[in-house]
Each structure stands twice: as C-alpha cells, then as structure tokens.
Short mmCIF file of C-alpha atoms in Angstrom, two decimals:
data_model
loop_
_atom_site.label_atom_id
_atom_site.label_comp_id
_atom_site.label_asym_id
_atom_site.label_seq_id
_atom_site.Cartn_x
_atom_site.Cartn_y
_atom_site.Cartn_z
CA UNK A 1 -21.17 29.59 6.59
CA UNK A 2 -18.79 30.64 3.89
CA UNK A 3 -15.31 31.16 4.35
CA UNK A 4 -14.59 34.57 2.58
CA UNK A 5 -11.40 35.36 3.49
CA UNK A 6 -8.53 36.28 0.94
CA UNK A 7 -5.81 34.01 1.76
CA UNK A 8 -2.23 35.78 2.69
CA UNK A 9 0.58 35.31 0.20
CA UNK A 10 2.98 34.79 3.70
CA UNK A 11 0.75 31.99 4.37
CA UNK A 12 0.29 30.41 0.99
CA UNK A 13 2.54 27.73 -0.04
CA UNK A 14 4.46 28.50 -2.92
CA UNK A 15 4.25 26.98 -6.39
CA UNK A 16 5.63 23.94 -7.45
CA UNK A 17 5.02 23.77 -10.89
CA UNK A 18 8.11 22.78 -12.98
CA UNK A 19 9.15 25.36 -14.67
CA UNK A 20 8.60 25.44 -18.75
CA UNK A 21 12.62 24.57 -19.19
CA UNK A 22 12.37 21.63 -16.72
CA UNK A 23 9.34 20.31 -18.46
CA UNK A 24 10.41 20.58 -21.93
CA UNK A 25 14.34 18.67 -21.09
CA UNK A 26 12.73 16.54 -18.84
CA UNK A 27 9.81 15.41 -21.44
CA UNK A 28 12.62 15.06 -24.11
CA UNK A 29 14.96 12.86 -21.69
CA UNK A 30 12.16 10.49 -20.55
CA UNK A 31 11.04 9.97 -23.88
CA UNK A 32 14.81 9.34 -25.57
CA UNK A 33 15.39 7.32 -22.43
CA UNK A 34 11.76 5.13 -23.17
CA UNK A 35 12.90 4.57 -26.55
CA UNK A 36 16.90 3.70 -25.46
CA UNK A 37 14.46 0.91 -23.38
CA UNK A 38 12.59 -0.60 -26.13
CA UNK A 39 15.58 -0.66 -28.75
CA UNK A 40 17.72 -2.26 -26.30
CA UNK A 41 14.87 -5.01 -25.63
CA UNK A 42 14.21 -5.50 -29.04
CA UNK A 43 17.96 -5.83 -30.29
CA UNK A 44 18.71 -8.08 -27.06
CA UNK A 45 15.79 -10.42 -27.46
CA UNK A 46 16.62 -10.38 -31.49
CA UNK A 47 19.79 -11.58 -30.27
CA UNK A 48 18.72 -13.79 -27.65
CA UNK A 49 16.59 -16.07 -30.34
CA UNK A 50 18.99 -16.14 -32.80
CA UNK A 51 21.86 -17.53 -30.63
CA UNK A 52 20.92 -21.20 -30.03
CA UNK A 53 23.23 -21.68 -26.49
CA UNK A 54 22.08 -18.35 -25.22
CA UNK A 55 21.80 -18.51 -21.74
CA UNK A 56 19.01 -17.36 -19.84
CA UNK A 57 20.18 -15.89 -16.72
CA UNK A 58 22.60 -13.31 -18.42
CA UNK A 59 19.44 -12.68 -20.65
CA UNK A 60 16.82 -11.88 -18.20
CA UNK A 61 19.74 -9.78 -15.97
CA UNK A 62 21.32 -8.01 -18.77
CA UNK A 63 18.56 -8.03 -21.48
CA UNK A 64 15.34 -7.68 -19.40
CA UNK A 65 17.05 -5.91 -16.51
CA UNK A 66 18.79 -3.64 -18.22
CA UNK A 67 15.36 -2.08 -20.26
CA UNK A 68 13.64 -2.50 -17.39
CA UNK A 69 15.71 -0.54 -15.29
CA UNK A 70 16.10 2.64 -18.14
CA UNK A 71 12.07 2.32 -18.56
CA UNK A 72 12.09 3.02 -14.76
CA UNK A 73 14.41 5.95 -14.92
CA UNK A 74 12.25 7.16 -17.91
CA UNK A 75 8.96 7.21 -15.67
CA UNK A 76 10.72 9.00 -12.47
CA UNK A 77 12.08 11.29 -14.68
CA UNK A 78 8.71 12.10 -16.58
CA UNK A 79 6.98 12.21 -12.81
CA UNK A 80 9.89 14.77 -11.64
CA UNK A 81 9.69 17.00 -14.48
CA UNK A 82 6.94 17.00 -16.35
CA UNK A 83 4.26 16.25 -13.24
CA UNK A 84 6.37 18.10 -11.22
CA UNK A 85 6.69 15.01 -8.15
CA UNK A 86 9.75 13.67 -6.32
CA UNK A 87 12.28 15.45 -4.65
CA UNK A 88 15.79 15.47 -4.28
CA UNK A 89 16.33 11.59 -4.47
CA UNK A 90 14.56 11.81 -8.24
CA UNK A 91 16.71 14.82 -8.84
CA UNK A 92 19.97 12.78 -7.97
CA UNK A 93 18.92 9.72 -10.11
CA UNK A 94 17.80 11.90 -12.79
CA UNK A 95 21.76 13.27 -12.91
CA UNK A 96 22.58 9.91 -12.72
CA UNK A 97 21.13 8.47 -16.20
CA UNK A 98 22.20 11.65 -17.52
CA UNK A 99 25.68 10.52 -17.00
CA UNK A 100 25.09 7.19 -18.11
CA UNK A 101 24.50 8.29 -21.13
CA UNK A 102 26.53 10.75 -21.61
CA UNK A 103 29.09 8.14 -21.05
CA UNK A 104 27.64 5.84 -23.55
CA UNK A 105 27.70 8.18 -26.25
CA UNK A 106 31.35 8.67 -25.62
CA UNK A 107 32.21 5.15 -25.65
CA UNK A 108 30.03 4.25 -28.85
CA UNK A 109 32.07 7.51 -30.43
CA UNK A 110 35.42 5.92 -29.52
CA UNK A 111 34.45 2.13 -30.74
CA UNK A 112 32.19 2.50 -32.97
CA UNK A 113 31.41 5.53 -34.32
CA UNK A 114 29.86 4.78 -37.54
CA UNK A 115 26.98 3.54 -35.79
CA UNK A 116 26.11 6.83 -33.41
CA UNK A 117 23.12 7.56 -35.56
CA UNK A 118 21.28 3.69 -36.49
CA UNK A 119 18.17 3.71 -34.27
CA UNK A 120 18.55 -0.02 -33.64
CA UNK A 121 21.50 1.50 -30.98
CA UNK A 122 22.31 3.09 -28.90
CA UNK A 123 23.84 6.16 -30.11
CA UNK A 124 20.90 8.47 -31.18
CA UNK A 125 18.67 8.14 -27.83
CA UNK A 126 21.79 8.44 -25.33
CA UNK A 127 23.00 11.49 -27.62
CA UNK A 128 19.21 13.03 -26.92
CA UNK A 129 18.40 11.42 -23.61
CA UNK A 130 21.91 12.60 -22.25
CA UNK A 131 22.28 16.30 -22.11
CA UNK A 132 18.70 16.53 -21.52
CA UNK A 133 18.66 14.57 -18.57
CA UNK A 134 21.67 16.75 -17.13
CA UNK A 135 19.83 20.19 -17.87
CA UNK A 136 16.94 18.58 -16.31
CA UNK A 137 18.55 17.45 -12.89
CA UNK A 138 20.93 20.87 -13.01
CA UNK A 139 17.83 23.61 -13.38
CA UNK A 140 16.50 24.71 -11.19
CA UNK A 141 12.57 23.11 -9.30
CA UNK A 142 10.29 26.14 -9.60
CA UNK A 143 9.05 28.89 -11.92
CA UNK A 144 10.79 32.34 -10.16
CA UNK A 145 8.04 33.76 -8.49
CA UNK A 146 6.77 37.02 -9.66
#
C-alpha cells in the first residue's frame, strides 16, 4: 500500500539549508583559513631544516600543531557552513578563529606591516579568513522561510 498523503507544513521539519550568505563567507573563511594552514607549515618546516639546533618538540607543538589545529578549524567551518552540519559549539569556534585572526592581522599591521600582503605570511589569509569567519558565525543558520 502506498502512502498518499500530503504531508502538513505544522508537521514538517523546517529547512536547514545554510543560507546563500552563510555559504559563500563560510566557503571563503575555510578556504583562507586552509591556505593560512599550509603557508604556516611550509614556512615553519622551511625554517625548521634550515636551523641546525632546531628543536623538535617546539617544532612538532608549534609548527605541526599549530597547522594542524587551523586545518581543523578550516574543515568544521566548511561542514557548518557550506554542508550546513554542527550546531552551536561549531558556531562558537567558528567566532573564535574569526577573532584569531582578526587579531593577527592587527598585530602583523602594528610590527610588520610591510609584509600584510606576501603569501608566504600571514597577513593576506588572516585579512580574508578573518571577517569572513565573523560574518559566518554572526548570520544567521537558515534561509527565512517563505
């Protein structure tokens, strides 16, 4: 037997599909924050080889662990807004790297300003990766239902 009946819209759960704004700041924030990752790998292990009495503790915490932990924020925030999964918790961490950045463009503008734009640093993705992530944990989870 074949269930014909027309769902009700009080009984229908209601969409969660990010909403075109959420997707589009959150793509652009994962993907700055992915490549803030991989140019602060590749400048710390450039760094690591070339200093002979480099140790390896402070490189695997502060080197590995450091790109590690902004290629994690990049895939929770590309699961929260662009897939549209997490909640709350991804929301907050989300805001989170947002500031972080934020706060790293500032302090590369006060030190060292004439190197906010060399890809090698990390001025260019945190000046992307930052305001994007904010508008991305600050909007709001759902397309306004019509």
């Amino acid at each position: 037997m074949v269930n014909t009946q027309i769902p009700s819209p009080a009984t229908t759960p209601p969409s969660t599909r990010p909403s075109r704004l959420l997707r589009w700041s959150g793509g652009i924030g994962s993907v700055a924050l992915a490549g803030l990752s991989i140019a602060h790998l590749v400048v710390n292990s450039i760094g690591f080889a070339a200093t002979p009495d480099a140790g390896w503790p402070l490189f695997l915490l502060f080197g590995i662990g450091v790109s590690a932990l902004a290629a994690g924020l990049a895939m929770l925030t590309w699961r929260y807004a662009v897939q549209g999964r997490g909640r709350r918790v991804a929301r907050v961490f989300v805001a989170l790297a947002g500031i972080i950045c934020c706060y790293n463009v500032v302090t590369v503008l006060q030190l060292h300003p004439e190197v906010i734009l060399v890809p090698a640093g990390p001025g260019p993705w945190s000046l992307i990766a930052g305001p994007a992530l904010l508008l991305t944990a600050l909007l709001p989870r759902r397309e306004p239902t019509q």
